[in-house]
mmCIF file of C-alpha atoms and ligand atoms in Angstrom:
data_model
loop_
_atom_site.group_PDB
_atom_site.id
_atom_site.type_symbol
_atom_site.label_atom_id
_atom_site.label_comp_id
_atom_site.label_asym_id
_atom_site.label_seq_id
_atom_site.Cartn_x
_atom_site.Cartn_y
_atom_site.Cartn_z
ATOM 1 C CA MET J 1 0.000 0.000 0.000
ATOM 2 C CA ALA J 2 1.224 3.531 -0.728
ATOM 3 C CA GLU J 3 2.599 5.558 2.148
ATOM 4 C CA GLU J 4 -0.016 7.668 3.911
ATOM 5 C CA LEU J 5 -0.299 11.013 2.159
ATOM 6 C CA ASN J 6 0.631 14.114 4.129
ATOM 7 C CA PHE J 7 0.550 17.565 2.603
ATOM 8 C CA LYS J 8 0.960 19.405 5.917
ATOM 9 C CA GLN J 9 4.487 20.653 6.520
ATOM 10 C CA GLU J 10 5.911 21.743 9.870
ATOM 11 C CA LEU J 11 6.454 25.508 9.831
ATOM 12 C CA VAL J 12 9.244 27.747 11.127
ATOM 13 C CA GLY J 13 10.649 31.003 9.760
ATOM 14 C CA VAL J 14 12.141 34.381 10.469
ATOM 15 C CA PHE J 15 10.340 37.584 11.445
ATOM 16 C CA GLY J 16 12.131 40.829 10.597
ATOM 17 C CA LYS J 17 11.888 44.156 8.817
ATOM 18 C CA PRO J 18 13.614 44.590 6.453
ATOM 19 C CA VAL J 19 13.999 40.874 5.923
ATOM 20 C CA ALA J 20 14.162 40.240 2.180
ATOM 21 C CA GLU J 21 17.965 40.060 2.206
ATOM 22 C CA ASN J 22 18.139 37.700 5.187
ATOM 23 C CA PRO J 23 19.812 34.528 3.840
ATOM 24 C CA THR J 24 18.826 32.065 6.563
ATOM 25 C CA GLN J 25 16.112 30.414 4.470
ATOM 26 C CA ALA J 26 18.736 29.185 1.983
ATOM 27 C CA MET J 27 20.790 27.713 4.825
ATOM 28 C CA VAL J 28 17.964 26.161 6.856
ATOM 29 C CA GLU J 29 16.001 24.712 3.930
ATOM 30 C CA ALA J 30 19.229 23.162 2.584
ATOM 31 C CA ALA J 31 19.460 21.291 5.892
ATOM 32 C CA PHE J 32 15.756 20.308 5.815
ATOM 33 C CA GLY J 33 16.208 18.923 2.297
ATOM 34 C CA TYR J 34 19.408 17.057 3.154
ATOM 35 C CA HIS J 35 17.862 15.434 6.233
ATOM 36 C CA HIS J 36 14.501 14.672 4.530
ATOM 37 C CA LEU J 37 12.594 16.861 6.967
ATOM 38 C CA ASP J 38 9.234 17.921 5.548
ATOM 39 C CA TRP J 39 9.540 21.385 7.082
ATOM 40 C CA ARG J 40 9.384 24.916 5.659
ATOM 41 C CA TYR J 41 11.283 28.045 6.759
ATOM 42 C CA LEU J 42 9.418 31.192 5.735
ATOM 43 C CA THR J 43 11.003 34.633 5.419
ATOM 44 C CA LEU J 44 8.308 36.913 6.841
ATOM 45 C CA GLU J 45 8.319 40.696 6.832
ATOM 46 C CA VAL J 46 6.661 41.794 10.078
ATOM 47 C CA ASP J 47 6.151 45.445 10.939
ATOM 48 C CA PRO J 48 6.928 46.322 14.591
ATOM 49 C CA ALA J 49 3.288 47.398 15.071
ATOM 50 C CA ASP J 50 2.137 43.927 13.970
ATOM 51 C CA LEU J 51 4.545 41.824 16.016
ATOM 52 C CA GLY J 52 1.972 40.749 18.620
ATOM 53 C CA ASP J 53 -0.492 39.701 15.903
ATOM 54 C CA ALA J 54 2.277 37.862 14.062
ATOM 55 C CA VAL J 55 3.210 35.849 17.164
ATOM 56 C CA ARG J 56 -0.476 35.046 17.822
ATOM 57 C CA GLY J 57 -0.774 34.020 14.178
ATOM 58 C CA ALA J 58 2.241 31.745 14.500
ATOM 59 C CA ARG J 59 0.648 30.110 17.562
ATOM 60 C CA ALA J 60 -2.687 29.707 15.759
ATOM 61 C CA MET J 61 -1.001 28.097 12.755
ATOM 62 C CA GLY J 62 1.029 25.731 14.907
ATOM 63 C CA PHE J 63 4.476 27.120 14.061
ATOM 64 C CA ARG J 64 7.201 24.993 15.683
ATOM 65 C CA GLY J 65 9.187 28.178 16.252
ATOM 66 C CA PHE J 66 10.710 31.144 14.467
ATOM 67 C CA ASN J 67 13.803 33.311 14.389
ATOM 68 C CA CYS J 68 13.662 37.007 15.191
ATOM 69 C CA THR J 69 15.912 39.558 13.614
ATOM 70 C CA ILE J 70 16.076 43.358 13.579
ATOM 71 C CA PRO J 71 13.970 45.068 14.972
ATOM 72 C CA HIS J 72 12.172 42.344 16.979
ATOM 73 C CA LYS J 73 14.848 40.741 19.184
ATOM 74 C CA VAL J 74 13.859 42.621 22.358
ATOM 75 C CA ALA J 75 10.234 43.521 21.554
ATOM 76 C CA VAL J 76 9.228 39.886 21.014
ATOM 77 C CA ILE J 77 9.874 39.000 24.666
ATOM 78 C CA GLU J 78 6.547 40.351 25.956
ATOM 79 C CA HIS J 79 4.692 38.022 23.569
ATOM 80 C CA LEU J 80 6.461 34.841 24.748
ATOM 81 C CA ASP J 81 5.788 32.340 27.558
ATOM 82 C CA GLY J 82 9.334 32.148 28.920
ATOM 83 C CA LEU J 83 13.047 32.618 28.261
ATOM 84 C CA GLY J 84 16.130 30.382 28.236
ATOM 85 C CA GLU J 85 19.119 31.339 30.395
ATOM 86 C CA SER J 86 21.188 33.205 27.773
ATOM 87 C CA ALA J 87 18.195 35.081 26.380
ATOM 88 C CA SER J 88 17.214 36.112 29.884
ATOM 89 C CA THR J 89 20.758 37.338 30.695
ATOM 90 C CA MET J 90 21.033 39.241 27.402
ATOM 91 C CA GLY J 91 17.469 40.535 27.340
ATOM 92 C CA ALA J 92 17.244 39.563 23.665
ATOM 93 C CA VAL J 93 15.788 36.636 21.713
ATOM 94 C CA ASN J 94 16.765 35.503 18.239
ATOM 95 C CA CYS J 95 15.129 32.069 18.255
ATOM 96 C CA VAL J 96 11.688 31.114 19.547
ATOM 97 C CA VAL J 97 10.974 27.449 20.196
ATOM 98 C CA ASN J 98 7.519 25.879 20.587
ATOM 99 C CA ARG J 99 7.944 23.512 23.541
ATOM 100 C CA ASP J 100 4.688 21.674 24.303
ATOM 101 C CA GLY J 101 2.643 24.627 23.110
ATOM 102 C CA LYS J 102 4.683 27.256 24.963
ATOM 103 C CA PHE J 103 6.746 29.771 22.986
ATOM 104 C CA ILE J 104 10.156 29.956 24.709
ATOM 105 C CA GLY J 105 12.718 32.594 23.686
ATOM 106 C CA GLU J 106 16.326 31.505 23.239
ATOM 107 C CA ASN J 107 19.417 33.308 22.047
ATOM 108 C CA THR J 108 21.591 31.248 19.726
ATOM 109 C CA ASP J 109 23.774 34.044 18.262
ATOM 110 C CA GLY J 110 26.425 33.815 20.968
ATOM 111 C CA LYS J 111 26.119 30.021 21.222
ATOM 112 C CA GLY J 112 26.776 29.739 17.476
ATOM 113 C CA PHE J 113 29.826 31.935 17.874
ATOM 114 C CA VAL J 114 31.118 29.822 20.759
ATOM 115 C CA THR J 115 30.687 26.590 18.738
ATOM 116 C CA ALA J 116 32.633 28.116 15.837
ATOM 117 C CA LEU J 117 35.359 29.391 18.170
ATOM 118 C CA LYS J 118 35.667 26.080 20.028
ATOM 119 C CA SER J 119 36.663 24.432 16.750
ATOM 120 C CA LEU J 120 39.930 26.403 17.031
ATOM 121 C CA VAL J 121 40.488 27.174 20.703
ATOM 122 C CA ASP J 122 39.419 26.188 24.209
ATOM 123 C CA ILE J 123 37.675 29.298 25.572
ATOM 124 C CA SER J 124 38.264 28.520 29.226
ATOM 125 C CA GLY J 125 40.950 30.779 30.722
ATOM 126 C CA LYS J 126 41.436 32.814 27.534
ATOM 127 C CA ARG J 127 41.778 36.601 27.355
ATOM 128 C CA PHE J 128 39.563 38.413 24.868
ATOM 129 C CA VAL J 129 39.341 41.783 23.152
ATOM 130 C CA LEU J 130 35.765 42.321 21.920
ATOM 131 C CA PHE J 131 35.025 45.229 19.580
ATOM 132 C CA GLY J 132 31.427 46.473 19.773
ATOM 133 C CA ALA J 133 28.670 46.635 22.378
ATOM 134 C CA GLY J 134 25.506 46.105 20.298
ATOM 135 C CA GLY J 135 23.322 43.003 20.064
ATOM 136 C CA ALA J 136 25.991 40.723 18.581
ATOM 137 C CA ALA J 137 28.651 41.829 21.085
ATOM 138 C CA ARG J 138 26.221 41.330 23.956
ATOM 139 C CA ALA J 139 25.391 37.807 22.818
ATOM 140 C CA ILE J 140 29.053 36.920 22.313
ATOM 141 C CA GLY J 141 30.195 38.571 25.557
ATOM 142 C CA VAL J 142 27.655 36.651 27.650
ATOM 143 C CA GLU J 143 28.419 33.268 26.036
ATOM 144 C CA ILE J 144 32.216 33.524 26.176
ATOM 145 C CA ALA J 145 31.942 34.601 29.809
ATOM 146 C CA LEU J 146 29.626 31.643 30.568
ATOM 147 C CA ALA J 147 32.155 29.403 28.732
ATOM 148 C CA GLY J 148 34.880 30.472 31.182
ATOM 149 C CA ALA J 149 36.811 33.308 29.491
ATOM 150 C CA ALA J 150 39.359 34.715 31.957
ATOM 151 C CA SER J 151 38.937 38.346 30.904
ATOM 152 C CA ILE J 152 37.256 40.529 28.292
ATOM 153 C CA ILE J 153 38.191 44.034 27.196
ATOM 154 C CA ILE J 154 35.189 45.686 25.546
ATOM 155 C CA VAL J 155 36.296 48.301 23.006
ATOM 156 C CA ASN J 156 33.462 50.500 21.751
ATOM 157 C CA ARG J 157 32.920 53.888 20.140
ATOM 158 C CA SER J 158 29.958 54.841 22.319
ATOM 159 C CA GLU J 159 31.029 54.910 25.946
ATOM 160 C CA VAL J 160 27.498 54.569 27.335
ATOM 161 C CA ARG J 161 26.782 51.393 25.376
ATOM 162 C CA GLY J 162 30.221 49.958 26.097
ATOM 163 C CA ARG J 163 29.962 50.539 29.847
ATOM 164 C CA GLU J 164 26.452 49.042 29.939
ATOM 165 C CA LEU J 165 27.797 45.792 28.513
ATOM 166 C CA VAL J 166 30.749 45.801 30.911
ATOM 167 C CA GLU J 167 28.377 46.289 33.856
ATOM 168 C CA LEU J 168 26.127 43.477 32.649
ATOM 169 C CA LEU J 169 29.039 41.053 32.327
ATOM 170 C CA ASN J 170 30.584 41.989 35.649
ATOM 171 C CA ALA J 171 27.213 41.702 37.403
ATOM 172 C CA ARG J 172 25.983 38.473 35.789
ATOM 173 C CA THR J 173 29.185 36.465 35.154
ATOM 174 C CA SER J 174 32.480 35.819 36.934
ATOM 175 C CA THR J 175 34.641 36.971 33.994
ATOM 176 C CA ARG J 176 36.625 40.144 34.659
ATOM 177 C CA THR J 177 35.492 42.734 32.091
ATOM 178 C CA ASP J 178 36.907 46.196 31.397
ATOM 179 C CA PHE J 179 35.968 48.992 29.046
ATOM 180 C CA VAL J 180 38.196 50.967 26.688
ATOM 181 C CA LYS J 181 36.735 53.806 24.654
ATOM 182 C CA TRP J 182 37.635 53.348 20.989
ATOM 183 C CA GLU J 183 39.621 56.355 19.815
ATOM 184 C CA GLY J 184 42.124 56.122 16.974
ATOM 185 C CA ASP J 185 43.781 52.805 16.121
ATOM 186 C CA PHE J 186 43.421 50.334 18.999
ATOM 187 C CA SER J 187 46.555 48.355 19.756
ATOM 188 C CA ILE J 188 45.879 44.782 20.936
ATOM 189 C CA PRO J 189 47.643 44.376 24.313
ATOM 190 C CA GLU J 190 50.195 41.610 24.754
ATOM 191 C CA GLY J 191 48.809 38.375 26.168
ATOM 192 C CA ILE J 192 45.452 38.573 24.377
ATOM 193 C CA ASP J 193 44.378 35.195 22.970
ATOM 194 C CA VAL J 194 41.263 36.056 20.960
ATOM 195 C CA VAL J 195 40.210 39.217 19.105
ATOM 196 C CA VAL J 196 36.580 39.542 18.008
ATOM 197 C CA ASN J 197 34.955 42.095 15.722
ATOM 198 C CA ALA J 198 31.300 42.266 16.778
ATOM 199 C CA THR J 199 30.638 45.659 15.168
ATOM 200 C CA SER J 200 28.937 46.113 11.817
ATOM 201 C CA ILE J 201 32.127 47.519 10.264
ATOM 202 C CA GLY J 202 32.787 45.799 6.937
ATOM 203 C CA LEU J 203 29.188 44.704 6.314
ATOM 204 C CA TYR J 204 27.929 44.914 2.717
ATOM 205 C CA PRO J 205 27.641 47.409 1.037
ATOM 206 C CA ASP J 206 30.290 49.223 3.117
ATOM 207 C CA VAL J 207 32.870 46.537 2.390
ATOM 208 C CA ASP J 208 35.903 48.853 2.350
ATOM 209 C CA ALA J 209 35.273 50.130 5.889
ATOM 210 C CA VAL J 210 38.278 49.273 8.044
ATOM 211 C CA LEU J 211 38.336 48.419 11.741
ATOM 212 C CA ALA J 212 40.517 51.008 13.495
ATOM 213 C CA ILE J 213 43.169 48.692 14.921
ATOM 214 C CA ASP J 214 46.935 48.633 14.775
ATOM 215 C CA ILE J 215 47.456 45.654 12.457
ATOM 216 C CA ASP J 216 51.041 45.298 13.701
ATOM 217 C CA SER J 217 49.691 44.409 17.145
ATOM 218 C CA LEU J 218 48.165 41.167 15.755
ATOM 219 C CA SER J 219 50.420 38.174 16.346
ATOM 220 C CA PRO J 220 50.323 34.575 15.021
ATOM 221 C CA GLU J 221 49.278 32.982 18.329
ATOM 222 C CA MET J 222 46.042 35.019 18.339
ATOM 223 C CA VAL J 223 42.697 33.823 17.017
ATOM 224 C CA VAL J 224 40.793 36.549 15.173
ATOM 225 C CA ALA J 225 37.032 36.243 14.649
ATOM 226 C CA ASP J 226 34.717 38.447 12.610
ATOM 227 C CA VAL J 227 30.907 38.386 12.835
ATOM 228 C CA ILE J 228 30.351 39.909 9.396
ATOM 229 C CA PRO J 229 28.718 37.251 7.205
ATOM 230 C CA ASN J 230 28.524 39.307 4.023
ATOM 231 C CA PRO J 231 31.152 39.408 2.630
ATOM 232 C CA PRO J 232 32.840 36.648 4.651
ATOM 233 C CA ARG J 233 36.339 37.739 3.664
ATOM 234 C CA THR J 234 36.402 41.120 5.384
ATOM 235 C CA ARG J 235 39.474 43.332 5.509
ATOM 236 C CA LEU J 236 39.993 42.167 9.102
ATOM 237 C CA VAL J 237 39.894 38.495 8.047
ATOM 238 C CA GLN J 238 42.437 39.178 5.316
ATOM 239 C CA ASP J 239 44.740 41.266 7.541
ATOM 240 C CA ALA J 240 44.607 38.664 10.328
ATOM 241 C CA GLU J 241 45.483 35.876 7.909
ATOM 242 C CA ALA J 242 48.385 37.915 6.578
ATOM 243 C CA ALA J 243 49.588 38.338 10.186
ATOM 244 C CA GLY J 244 49.539 34.530 10.607
ATOM 245 C CA CYS J 245 46.531 34.421 12.963
ATOM 246 C CA LYS J 246 43.932 31.658 12.937
ATOM 247 C CA VAL J 247 40.691 33.117 11.611
ATOM 248 C CA ILE J 248 36.942 32.535 11.967
ATOM 249 C CA ASP J 249 34.638 34.366 9.593
ATOM 250 C CA GLY J 250 31.013 35.427 10.082
ATOM 251 C CA LEU J 251 29.656 32.374 8.271
ATOM 252 C CA GLY J 252 30.989 30.197 11.106
ATOM 253 C CA MET J 253 28.759 31.985 13.614
ATOM 254 C CA LEU J 254 25.752 32.127 11.306
ATOM 255 C CA VAL J 255 25.913 28.428 10.407
ATOM 256 C CA ASN J 256 26.368 27.316 14.005
ATOM 257 C CA GLN J 257 23.502 29.399 15.360
ATOM 258 C CA GLY J 258 21.393 27.850 12.590
ATOM 259 C CA VAL J 259 22.504 24.361 13.634
ATOM 260 C CA ILE J 260 21.411 25.040 17.218
ATOM 261 C CA GLY J 261 18.056 26.490 16.079
ATOM 262 C CA ILE J 262 17.291 23.449 13.917
ATOM 263 C CA GLU J 263 18.221 21.162 16.829
ATOM 264 C CA TYR J 264 15.849 23.080 19.111
ATOM 265 C CA TRP J 265 12.987 22.919 16.605
ATOM 266 C CA THR J 266 13.336 19.445 15.083
ATOM 267 C CA GLY J 267 15.508 17.427 17.475
ATOM 268 C CA VAL J 268 17.781 16.601 14.517
ATOM 269 C CA THR J 269 21.421 17.762 14.490
ATOM 270 C CA PRO J 270 21.883 19.053 10.955
ATOM 271 C CA ASP J 271 25.041 18.801 8.862
ATOM 272 C CA ALA J 272 26.854 22.149 9.247
ATOM 273 C CA ALA J 273 28.823 21.635 6.025
ATOM 274 C CA VAL J 274 25.607 21.429 3.980
ATOM 275 C CA MET J 275 24.397 24.677 5.551
ATOM 276 C CA ARG J 276 27.702 26.458 5.022
ATOM 277 C CA ALA J 277 27.782 25.389 1.375
ATOM 278 C CA ALA J 278 24.307 26.876 0.873
ATOM 279 C CA LEU J 279 25.461 30.197 2.349
ATOM 280 C CA GLU J 280 28.681 30.189 0.350
ATOM 281 C CA GLU J 281 26.574 29.933 -2.744
ATOM 282 C CA VAL J 282 24.678 33.046 -1.608
ATOM 283 C CA PHE J 283 27.662 35.097 -0.388
ATOM 284 C CA GLY J 284 30.713 33.724 -2.129
ATOM 285 C CA LYS J 285 33.343 31.636 -0.451
ATOM 286 C CA GLY J 286 34.689 32.482 3.042
ATOM 287 C CA ASP J 287 37.087 30.746 5.405
ATOM 288 C CA GLU J 288 36.544 27.588 7.385
ATOM 289 C CA GLY J 289 35.054 28.020 10.823
HETATM 290 P P1 NDP O 1 24.115 46.927 16.596
HETATM 291 O O1 NDP O 1 23.604 48.033 15.768
HETATM 292 O O2 NDP O 1 23.362 46.491 17.817
HETATM 293 O O3 NDP O 1 25.616 47.300 17.093
HETATM 294 C C1 NDP O 1 26.568 47.782 16.173
HETATM 295 C C2 NDP O 1 27.919 47.908 16.857
HETATM 296 O O4 NDP O 1 28.876 48.328 15.873
HETATM 297 C C3 NDP O 1 27.964 48.967 17.960
HETATM 298 O O5 NDP O 1 28.882 48.575 18.957
HETATM 299 C C4 NDP O 1 28.480 50.205 17.205
HETATM 300 O O6 NDP O 1 29.145 51.121 18.046
HETATM 301 C C5 NDP O 1 29.486 49.553 16.287
HETATM 302 N N1 NDP O 1 29.786 50.355 15.107
HETATM 303 C C6 NDP O 1 29.038 50.481 13.979
HETATM 304 N N2 NDP O 1 29.646 51.292 13.096
HETATM 305 C C7 NDP O 1 30.810 51.686 13.686
HETATM 306 C C8 NDP O 1 31.881 52.532 13.269
HETATM 307 N N3 NDP O 1 31.884 53.123 12.080
HETATM 308 N N4 NDP O 1 32.926 52.698 14.109
HETATM 309 C C9 NDP O 1 32.943 52.109 15.334
HETATM 310 N N5 NDP O 1 31.952 51.307 15.771
HETATM 311 C C10 NDP O 1 30.905 51.100 14.959
HETATM 312 O O7 NDP O 1 24.322 45.712 15.600
HETATM 313 P P2 NDP O 1 24.415 44.154 15.962
HETATM 314 O O8 NDP O 1 25.296 44.003 17.152
HETATM 315 O O9 NDP O 1 23.069 43.544 15.983
HETATM 316 O O10 NDP O 1 25.157 43.586 14.681
HETATM 317 C C11 NDP O 1 26.530 43.842 14.453
HETATM 318 C C12 NDP O 1 27.004 42.992 13.306
HETATM 319 O O11 NDP O 1 26.933 41.611 13.682
HETATM 320 C C13 NDP O 1 26.151 43.124 12.036
HETATM 321 O O12 NDP O 1 27.015 43.400 10.979
HETATM 322 C C14 NDP O 1 25.530 41.763 11.836
HETATM 323 O O13 NDP O 1 25.520 41.406 10.486
HETATM 324 C C15 NDP O 1 26.493 40.868 12.589
HETATM 325 N N6 NDP O 1 25.833 39.663 13.100
HETATM 326 C C16 NDP O 1 26.295 38.477 12.632
HETATM 327 C C17 NDP O 1 25.734 37.312 13.049
HETATM 328 C C18 NDP O 1 26.253 36.036 12.500
HETATM 329 O O14 NDP O 1 25.634 35.001 12.775
HETATM 330 N N7 NDP O 1 27.365 36.040 11.770
HETATM 331 C C19 NDP O 1 24.626 37.285 14.037
HETATM 332 C C20 NDP O 1 24.244 38.596 14.504
HETATM 333 C C21 NDP O 1 24.827 39.732 14.019
HETATM 334 P P3 NDP O 1 28.324 52.259 18.858
HETATM 335 O O15 NDP O 1 27.771 51.562 20.078
HETATM 336 O O16 NDP O 1 29.366 53.254 19.160
HETATM 337 O O17 NDP O 1 27.249 52.750 17.930
#
């Protein structure tokens, strides 16, 4: 007898505005296809004024979860039933998971970064310089602190934002965190193990924008990570490679947060290489990570 027919897919997606250029559908649906999961990932433009209705709609239609991107990462919280530990510490959600009918907010951005970084270095006891204090820096700062980083120097242009992140990390984690206001070229102090760009400098279309750092202060024993997914080969990635550093590009973080999201939604651990290949097709080739 023929297999029972089923035309009803499981639904997930991403809510954002603007969202048309968000590439996660290509990455996530590549994984669904590869693992024979009859699921769909919809790219949904949701106006901030309609966010509550959109979440209620997702509940009504039985969505198994959804990602949130700009501008919904904080605003979505009031429409959810609970938060995971990282999302609660950060006060931001990028991945909602339907657990037994309850919409629980998680934050996988920093977790994806940590997975990518762990492929090169053990985070425990390491000393970090983290450029930026926005959403990505917050997510990364919290996760590397929870993973046992010895110290973090937050370097940011806006002092208010930078100090807020430092206060959060010092209050909520046991990692020693200091702030340096970013003025002129920042020289990486001796003894730093990992340098992270978590600013939007270098993001398409502003691809020639250069991070204000003293390139000569990069040394081969450092790991340098960039969050910019498009283009993956930023100026920082290229300069760090030329200095002999090990490098992680923004696709590493994006793929690994996608892996964690798919695990949360489906229970299946997807093949990261399949997802990275799908993104490389969208963005052009980057570096391993
Ligand atoms: P935010 O707007 O929240 O923060 C931007 C940060 O960049 C701030 O610290 C800001 O400093 C800094 N910045 C921007 N322009 C400059 C400049 N010209 N000089 C100095 N500092 C600057 O953005 P997000 O944190 O949400 O995102 C940052 C980047 O992370 C984006 O490019 C995004 O694509 C990427 N990202 C990548 C992910 C991945 O999976 N690969 C996941 C999430 C984000 P100030 O506080 O002074 O304004």
